[in-house]
Coordinates of C-alpha atoms in Angstrom, one line a residue:
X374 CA 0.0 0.0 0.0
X375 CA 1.7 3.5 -1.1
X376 CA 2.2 6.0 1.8
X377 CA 1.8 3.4 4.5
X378 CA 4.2 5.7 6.9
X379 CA 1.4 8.5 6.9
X380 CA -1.1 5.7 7.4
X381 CA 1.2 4.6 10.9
X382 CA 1.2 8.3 12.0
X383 CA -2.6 8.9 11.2
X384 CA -5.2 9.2 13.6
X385 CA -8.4 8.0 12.3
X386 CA -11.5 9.7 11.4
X387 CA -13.9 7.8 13.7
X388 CA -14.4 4.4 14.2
X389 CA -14.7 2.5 10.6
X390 CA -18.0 0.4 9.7
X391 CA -19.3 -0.6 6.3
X392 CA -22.7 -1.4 5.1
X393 CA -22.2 -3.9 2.4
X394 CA -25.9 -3.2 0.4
X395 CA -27.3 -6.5 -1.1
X396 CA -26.4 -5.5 -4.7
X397 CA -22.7 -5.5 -3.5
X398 CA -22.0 -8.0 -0.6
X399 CA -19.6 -10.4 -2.4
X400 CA -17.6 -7.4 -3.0
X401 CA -18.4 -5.9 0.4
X402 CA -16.9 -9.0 2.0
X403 CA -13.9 -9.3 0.3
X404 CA -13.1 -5.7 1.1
X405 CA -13.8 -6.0 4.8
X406 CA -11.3 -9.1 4.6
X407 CA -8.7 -6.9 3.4
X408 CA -9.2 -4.3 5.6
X409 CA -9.3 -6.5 9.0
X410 CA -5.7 -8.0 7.5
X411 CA -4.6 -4.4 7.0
X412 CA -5.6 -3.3 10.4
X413 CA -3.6 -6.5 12.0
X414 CA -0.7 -6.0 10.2
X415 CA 0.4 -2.2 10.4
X416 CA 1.9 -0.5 12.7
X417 CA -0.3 2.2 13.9
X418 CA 0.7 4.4 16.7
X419 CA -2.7 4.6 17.9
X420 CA -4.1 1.3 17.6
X421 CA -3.7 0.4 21.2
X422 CA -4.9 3.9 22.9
X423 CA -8.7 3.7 24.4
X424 CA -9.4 6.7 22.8
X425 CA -9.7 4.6 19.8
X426 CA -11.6 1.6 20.5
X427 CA -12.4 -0.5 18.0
X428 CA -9.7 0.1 15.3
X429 CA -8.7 -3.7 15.1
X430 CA -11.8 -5.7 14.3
X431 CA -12.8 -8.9 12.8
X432 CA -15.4 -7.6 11.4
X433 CA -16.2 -4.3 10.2
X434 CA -19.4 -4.9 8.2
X435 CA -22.7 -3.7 10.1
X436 CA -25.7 -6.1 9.9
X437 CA -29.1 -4.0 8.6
X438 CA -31.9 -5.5 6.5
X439 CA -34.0 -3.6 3.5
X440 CA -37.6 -5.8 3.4
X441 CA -40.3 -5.0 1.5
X442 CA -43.9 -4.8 2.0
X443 CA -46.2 -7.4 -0.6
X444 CA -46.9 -4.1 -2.2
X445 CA -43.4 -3.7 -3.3
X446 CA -42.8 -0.6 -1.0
X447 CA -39.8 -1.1 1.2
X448 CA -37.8 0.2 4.0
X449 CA -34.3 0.5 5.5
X450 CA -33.3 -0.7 9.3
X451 CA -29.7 -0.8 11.0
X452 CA -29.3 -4.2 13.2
X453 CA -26.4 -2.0 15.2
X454 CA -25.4 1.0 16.4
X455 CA -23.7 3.0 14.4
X456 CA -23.2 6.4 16.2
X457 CA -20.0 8.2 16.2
X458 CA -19.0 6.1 12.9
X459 CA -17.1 6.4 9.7
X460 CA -20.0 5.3 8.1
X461 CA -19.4 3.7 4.0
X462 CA -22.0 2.4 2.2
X463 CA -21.1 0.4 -0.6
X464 CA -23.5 0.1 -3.7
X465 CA -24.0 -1.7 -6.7
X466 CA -26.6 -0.3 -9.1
X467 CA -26.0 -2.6 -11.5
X468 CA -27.1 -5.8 -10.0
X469 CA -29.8 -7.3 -12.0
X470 CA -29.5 -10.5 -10.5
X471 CA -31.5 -9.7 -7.4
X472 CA -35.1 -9.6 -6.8
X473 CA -37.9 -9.2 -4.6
X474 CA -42.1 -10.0 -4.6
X475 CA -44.9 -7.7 -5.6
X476 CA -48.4 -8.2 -5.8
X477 CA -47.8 -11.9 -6.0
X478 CA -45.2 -11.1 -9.2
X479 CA -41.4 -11.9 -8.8
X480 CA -39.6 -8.4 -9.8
X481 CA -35.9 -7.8 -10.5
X482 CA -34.5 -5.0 -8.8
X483 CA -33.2 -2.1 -11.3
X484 CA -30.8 0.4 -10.8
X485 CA -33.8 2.7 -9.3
X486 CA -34.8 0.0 -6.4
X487 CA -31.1 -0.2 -5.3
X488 CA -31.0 3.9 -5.0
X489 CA -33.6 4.0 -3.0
X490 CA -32.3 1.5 -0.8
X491 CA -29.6 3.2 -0.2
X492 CA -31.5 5.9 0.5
X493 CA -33.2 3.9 3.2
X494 CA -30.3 3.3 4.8
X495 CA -28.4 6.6 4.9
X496 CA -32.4 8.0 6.0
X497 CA -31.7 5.7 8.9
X498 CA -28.1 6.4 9.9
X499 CA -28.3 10.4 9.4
X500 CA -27.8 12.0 12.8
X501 CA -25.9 9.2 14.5
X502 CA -22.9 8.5 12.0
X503 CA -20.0 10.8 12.7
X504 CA -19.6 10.7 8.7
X505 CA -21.2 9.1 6.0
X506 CA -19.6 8.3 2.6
X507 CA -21.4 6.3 -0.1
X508 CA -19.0 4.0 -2.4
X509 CA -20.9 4.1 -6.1
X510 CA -18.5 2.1 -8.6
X511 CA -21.1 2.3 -11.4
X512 CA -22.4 6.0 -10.9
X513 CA -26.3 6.1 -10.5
X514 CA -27.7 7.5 -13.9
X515 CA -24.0 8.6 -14.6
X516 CA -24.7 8.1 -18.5
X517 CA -27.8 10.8 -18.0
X518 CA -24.8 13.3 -17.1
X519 CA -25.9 16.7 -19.1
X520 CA -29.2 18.3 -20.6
X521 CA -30.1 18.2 -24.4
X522 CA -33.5 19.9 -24.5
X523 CA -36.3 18.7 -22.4
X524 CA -34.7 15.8 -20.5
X525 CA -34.2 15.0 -16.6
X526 CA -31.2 16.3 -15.2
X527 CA -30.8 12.7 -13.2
X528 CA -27.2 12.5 -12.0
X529 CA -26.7 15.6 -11.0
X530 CA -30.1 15.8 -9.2
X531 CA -28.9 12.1 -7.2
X532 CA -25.6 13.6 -6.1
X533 CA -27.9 16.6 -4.4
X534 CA -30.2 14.6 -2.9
X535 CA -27.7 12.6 -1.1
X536 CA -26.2 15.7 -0.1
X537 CA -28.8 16.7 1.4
X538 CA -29.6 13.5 3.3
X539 CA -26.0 14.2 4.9
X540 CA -23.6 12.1 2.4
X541 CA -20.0 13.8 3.2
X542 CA -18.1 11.6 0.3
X543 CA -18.9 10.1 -3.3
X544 CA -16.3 7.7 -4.4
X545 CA -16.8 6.4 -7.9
X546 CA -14.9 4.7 -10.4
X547 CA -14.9 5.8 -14.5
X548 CA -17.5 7.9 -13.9
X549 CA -18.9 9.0 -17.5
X550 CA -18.0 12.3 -17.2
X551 CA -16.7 13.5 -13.7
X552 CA -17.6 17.0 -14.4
X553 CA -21.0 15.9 -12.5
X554 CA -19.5 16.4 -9.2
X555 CA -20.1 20.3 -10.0
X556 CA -23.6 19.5 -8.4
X557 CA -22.5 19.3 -5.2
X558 CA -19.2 21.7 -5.1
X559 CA -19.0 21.1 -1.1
X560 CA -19.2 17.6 -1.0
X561 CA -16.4 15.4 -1.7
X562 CA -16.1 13.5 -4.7
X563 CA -13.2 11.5 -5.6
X564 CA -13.5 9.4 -9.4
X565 CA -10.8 6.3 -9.5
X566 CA -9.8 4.4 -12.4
X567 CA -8.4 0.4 -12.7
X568 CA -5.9 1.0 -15.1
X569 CA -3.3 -0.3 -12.6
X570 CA -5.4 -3.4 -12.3
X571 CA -5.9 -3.6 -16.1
X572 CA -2.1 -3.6 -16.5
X573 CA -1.4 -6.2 -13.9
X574 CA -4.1 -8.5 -15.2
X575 CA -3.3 -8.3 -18.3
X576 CA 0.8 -8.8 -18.0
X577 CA 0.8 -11.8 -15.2
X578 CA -2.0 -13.3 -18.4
X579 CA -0.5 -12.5 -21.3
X580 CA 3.4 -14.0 -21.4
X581 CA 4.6 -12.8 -25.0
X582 CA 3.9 -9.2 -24.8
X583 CA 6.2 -6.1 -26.5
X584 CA 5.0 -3.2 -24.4
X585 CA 6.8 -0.6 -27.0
X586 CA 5.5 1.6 -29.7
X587 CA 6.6 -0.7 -31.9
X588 CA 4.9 -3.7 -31.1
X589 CA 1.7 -2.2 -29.1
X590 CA -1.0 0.7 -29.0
X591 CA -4.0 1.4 -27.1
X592 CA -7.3 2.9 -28.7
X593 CA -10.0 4.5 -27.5
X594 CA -13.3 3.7 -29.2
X595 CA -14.7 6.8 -28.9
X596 CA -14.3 10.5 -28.5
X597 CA -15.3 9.9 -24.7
X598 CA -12.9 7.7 -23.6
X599 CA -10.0 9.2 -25.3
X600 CA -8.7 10.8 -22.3
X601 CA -8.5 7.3 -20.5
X602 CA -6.7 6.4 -24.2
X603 CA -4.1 9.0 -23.7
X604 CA -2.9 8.0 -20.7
X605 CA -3.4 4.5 -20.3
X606 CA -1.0 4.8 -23.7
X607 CA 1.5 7.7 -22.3
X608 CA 2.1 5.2 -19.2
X609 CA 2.6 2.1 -20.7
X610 CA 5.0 4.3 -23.5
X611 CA 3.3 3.4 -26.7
X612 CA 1.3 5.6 -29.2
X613 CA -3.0 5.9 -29.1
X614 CA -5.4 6.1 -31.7
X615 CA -9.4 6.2 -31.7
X616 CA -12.5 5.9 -33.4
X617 CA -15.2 8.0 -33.5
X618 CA -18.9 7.3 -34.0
X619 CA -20.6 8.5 -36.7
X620 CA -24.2 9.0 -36.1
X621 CA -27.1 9.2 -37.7
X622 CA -29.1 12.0 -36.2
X623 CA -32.1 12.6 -38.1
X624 CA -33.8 9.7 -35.9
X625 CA -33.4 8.4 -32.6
X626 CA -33.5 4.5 -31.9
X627 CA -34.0 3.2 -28.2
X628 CA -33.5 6.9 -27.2
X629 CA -30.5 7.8 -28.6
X630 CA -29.5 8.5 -32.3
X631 CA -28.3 5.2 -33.9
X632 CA -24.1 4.2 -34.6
X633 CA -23.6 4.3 -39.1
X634 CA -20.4 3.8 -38.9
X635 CA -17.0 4.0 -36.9
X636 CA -14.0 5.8 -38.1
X637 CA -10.6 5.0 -37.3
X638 CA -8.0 8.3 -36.8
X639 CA -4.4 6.6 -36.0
X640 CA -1.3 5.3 -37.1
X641 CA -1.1 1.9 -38.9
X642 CA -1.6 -0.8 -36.5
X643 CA -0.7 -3.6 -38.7
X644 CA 0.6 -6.7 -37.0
X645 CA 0.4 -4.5 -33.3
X646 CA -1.1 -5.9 -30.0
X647 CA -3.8 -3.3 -29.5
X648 CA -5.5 -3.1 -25.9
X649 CA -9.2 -1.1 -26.1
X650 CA -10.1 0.7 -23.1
X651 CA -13.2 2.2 -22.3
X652 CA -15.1 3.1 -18.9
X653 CA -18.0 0.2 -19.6
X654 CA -19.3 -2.3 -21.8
X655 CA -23.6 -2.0 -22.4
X656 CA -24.9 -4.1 -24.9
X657 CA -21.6 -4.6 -26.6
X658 CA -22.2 -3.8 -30.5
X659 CA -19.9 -1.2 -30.5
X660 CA -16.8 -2.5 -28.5
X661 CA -17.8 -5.6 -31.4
X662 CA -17.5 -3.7 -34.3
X663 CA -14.5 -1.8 -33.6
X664 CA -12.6 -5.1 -32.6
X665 CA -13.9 -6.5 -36.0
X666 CA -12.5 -3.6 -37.8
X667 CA -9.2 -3.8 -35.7
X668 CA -8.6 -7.2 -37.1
X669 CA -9.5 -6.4 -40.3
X670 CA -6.5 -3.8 -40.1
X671 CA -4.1 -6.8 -39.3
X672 CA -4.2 -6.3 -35.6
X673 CA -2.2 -8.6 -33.8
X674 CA -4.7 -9.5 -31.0
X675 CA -7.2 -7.3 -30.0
X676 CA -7.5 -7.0 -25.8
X677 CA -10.4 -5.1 -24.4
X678 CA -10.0 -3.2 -21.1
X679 CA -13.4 -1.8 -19.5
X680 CA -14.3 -1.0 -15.7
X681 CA -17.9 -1.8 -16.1
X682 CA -19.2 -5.4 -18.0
X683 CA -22.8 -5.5 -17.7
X684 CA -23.1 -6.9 -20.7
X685 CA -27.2 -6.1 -21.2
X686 CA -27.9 -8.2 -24.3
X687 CA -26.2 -11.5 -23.1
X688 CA -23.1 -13.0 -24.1
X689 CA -24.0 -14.5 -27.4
X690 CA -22.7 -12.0 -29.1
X691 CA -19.1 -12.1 -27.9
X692 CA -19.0 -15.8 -28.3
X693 CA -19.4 -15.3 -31.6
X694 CA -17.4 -12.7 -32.4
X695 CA -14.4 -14.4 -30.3
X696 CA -14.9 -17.8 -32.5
X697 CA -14.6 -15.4 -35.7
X698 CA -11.2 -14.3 -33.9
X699 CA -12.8 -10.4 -33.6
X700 CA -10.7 -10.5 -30.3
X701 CA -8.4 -11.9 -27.9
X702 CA -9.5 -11.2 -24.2
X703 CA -11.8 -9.5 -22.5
X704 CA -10.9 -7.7 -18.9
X705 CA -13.6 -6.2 -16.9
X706 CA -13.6 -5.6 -13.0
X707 CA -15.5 -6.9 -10.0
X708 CA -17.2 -3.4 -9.2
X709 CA -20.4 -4.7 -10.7
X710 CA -22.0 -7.5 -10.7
X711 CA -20.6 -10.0 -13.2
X712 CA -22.8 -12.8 -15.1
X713 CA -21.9 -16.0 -13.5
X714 CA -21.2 -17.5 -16.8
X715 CA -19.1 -15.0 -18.2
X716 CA -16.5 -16.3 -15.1
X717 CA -16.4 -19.7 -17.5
X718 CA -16.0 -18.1 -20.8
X719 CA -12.2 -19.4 -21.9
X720 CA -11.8 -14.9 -23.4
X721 CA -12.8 -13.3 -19.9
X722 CA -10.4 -12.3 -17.2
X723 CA -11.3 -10.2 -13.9
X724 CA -9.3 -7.4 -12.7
X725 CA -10.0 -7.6 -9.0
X726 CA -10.6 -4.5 -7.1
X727 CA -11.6 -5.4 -4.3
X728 CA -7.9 -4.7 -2.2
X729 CA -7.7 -1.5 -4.2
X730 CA -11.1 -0.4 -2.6
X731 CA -10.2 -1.2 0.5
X732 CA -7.0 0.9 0.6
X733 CA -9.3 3.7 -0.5
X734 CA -11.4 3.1 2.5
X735 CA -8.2 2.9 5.0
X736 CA -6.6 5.9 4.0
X737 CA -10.2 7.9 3.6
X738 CA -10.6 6.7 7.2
X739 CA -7.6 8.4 8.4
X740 CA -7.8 11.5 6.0
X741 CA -4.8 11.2 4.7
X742 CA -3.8 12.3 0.4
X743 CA -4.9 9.7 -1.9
X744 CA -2.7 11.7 -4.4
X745 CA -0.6 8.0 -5.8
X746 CA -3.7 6.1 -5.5
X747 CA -5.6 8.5 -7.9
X748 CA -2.5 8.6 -10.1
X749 CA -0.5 5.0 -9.9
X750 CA 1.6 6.1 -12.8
X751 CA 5.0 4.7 -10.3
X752 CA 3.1 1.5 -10.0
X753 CA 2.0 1.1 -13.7
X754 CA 6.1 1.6 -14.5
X755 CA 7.5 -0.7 -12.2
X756 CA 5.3 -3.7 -13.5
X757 CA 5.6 -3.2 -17.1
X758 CA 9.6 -3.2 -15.8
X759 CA 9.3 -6.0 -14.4
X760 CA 7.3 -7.8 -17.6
X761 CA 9.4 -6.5 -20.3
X762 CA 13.1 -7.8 -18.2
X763 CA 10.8 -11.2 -18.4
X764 CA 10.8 -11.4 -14.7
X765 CA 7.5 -13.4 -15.2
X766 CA 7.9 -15.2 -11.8
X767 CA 7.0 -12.3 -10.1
X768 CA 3.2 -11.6 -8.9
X769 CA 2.6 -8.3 -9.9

């Protein structure tokens, strides 16, 4: 963990608790495993003083329930006390997989249901926690981030509400545009990304790799994600390229105006490893299509980097288009829930984020800078080091 001296030295916050919401509990667990190993193992100045009760755990999830009534309306209840606590409630919006009875009908829960449970929750802790920050990998209506004529302003409008419930923090990861955080100027708002995590899976995966300009390039497949492009590509030392979407916008399908064509703006990539990174993958047409004309520009191998797989019309697709040899692998992270058969697919690889988060949470619980974890540009270097000296015995 980078600066673990300040993290000996630190004083924390308030005692640390986590509400693990149902969307997220595998993730919540392996998080609070983490964290009760990091608390064992450091060094802390303060951990013994009884001014700071509780700082070594072996368990720092709280119990709470969210039922619901037969007529689908539901509420939130905290099994514990949780006054005077760092309170972090972690979230998965995502999580289709869940669901719940109404009117006799068996209901999914949608990313709506799992805000208002949240809500719930903080509605129930607000006045007792000494702090409460809400962990949202997959930001609540993120892709709804700005106004084009008469629409709903729903992301902004989500970070103000919780505000105003009495949310202190907003962690996020790849948000879809960060500028949302504007909504709420006072609050805190800190927007991580896994390229670290990308890099490690892909290297301790991947045993033949050239990570130079010559042999590699990363491109962005849109105009969106070209920023994550650029410096995924600066790190690593190679060159960048991207597509962009041309649209046809004299009609709108499925609420948005339909994909003709992408264009490719780059250098040649013939006979390169390319590596496609992006913040999420929806239905998956597009990340499809651009592998498909990646290989049809003699691309090496084609990997695909993206925080978010949710992955909305099934995998049939990229079964497919990985037997036509469209691409090589696909990485996505554990932030979201992740289909239980895409685990078995022989393409897919998980870049797990689960210790990551948890050092978040451990140095956000003794306020101290989370400047190299928002920028691991050292750690990104050293590995790729390591890699191209063929030091492959080493576990990044």
């Amino acid at each position: 963990m980078p600066n673990l001296l300040e993290l000996e030295n630190a004083m924390p916050v308030a005692p640390l608790k986590i509400v693990a919401m149902p969307g997220a509990k595998q993730l919540g667990e392996r998080i609070n495993e983490y964290l009760v190993a990091f608390r064992r193992e450091i060094n802390n100045v303060h951990r013994n003083d009884p001014a700071f009760q509780g700082y070594i755990e072996d368990n720092y999830l709280v119990k709470y329930q969210t039922p619901r009534f037969g007529s689908g309306e539901g509420k939130g209840e905290l099994l514990e006390s949780i006054r005077g606590k760092d309170l972090y409630l972690l979230v998965d919006v995502c999580n289709h997989s869940l669901t719940y009875r109404m009117h006799g009908y068996v209901n999914h829960m949608s990313p709506d249901d799992h805000y208002q449970d949240l809500k719930r929750i903080i509605a129930a802790a607000t006045g007792k926690a000494h702090r409460i920050n809400v962990i949202m990998p997959f930001m609540y209506e993120g892709r709804q981030h700005k106004r084009s004529g008469r629409e709903s302003l729903d992301c902004a409008y989500a970070l103000e509400e919780l505000s105003a419930m009495g949310v202190n923090n907003f962690i996020t990861f790849d948000a879809h545009d960060p500028r949302v955080q504007n909504a709420t100027p006072l609050c805190g708002f800190d927007n991580f990304t896994p390229n670290y995590q990308f890099a490690r899976t892909l290297l301790n995966n991947e045993d033949d790799l050239i990570i130079d300009k010559e042999h590699t390039i990363v491109i962005s497949p849109d105009e969106g994600a070209l920023d994550r492009a650029i410096y995924f590509a600066t790190v690593l030392g190679v060159d960048t390229g991207m597509f962009y979407k041309r649209r046809d916008y004299t009609r709108i399908v499925n609420g948005k105006n339909p994909i003709v064509a992408h264009e490719f703006l780059g250098d040649n990539i013939d006979g390169k490893d390319v590596i496609i990174i992006d913040d999420m993958i929806s239905s998956g047409d597009s990340m499809i299509d651009t592998s498909r004309q990646l290989k049809e520009m003699n691309a090496r191998r084609v990997f695909i980097c993206c925080t978010f797989g949710l992955f909305t019309n099934g995998l049939e697709a990229f079964d497919k288009a990985y037997e036509k040899g469209y691409f090589d692998k696909v990485i996505t992270t554990n932030l979201t829930y992740t289909l239980p058969e895409l685990l078995q697919r022989p393409y897919y690889l998980q870049a797990d984020m689960s210790k990551f988060t948890a050092s978040i949470i451990d140095f956000m619980n003794h306020d101290t800078s989370l400047t190299h974890t928002l920028t691991p540009t050292d750690k990104i270097h050293e590995i790729v080091k390591l890699y191209n000296a063929r030091k492959v015995d080493i576990e990044f």
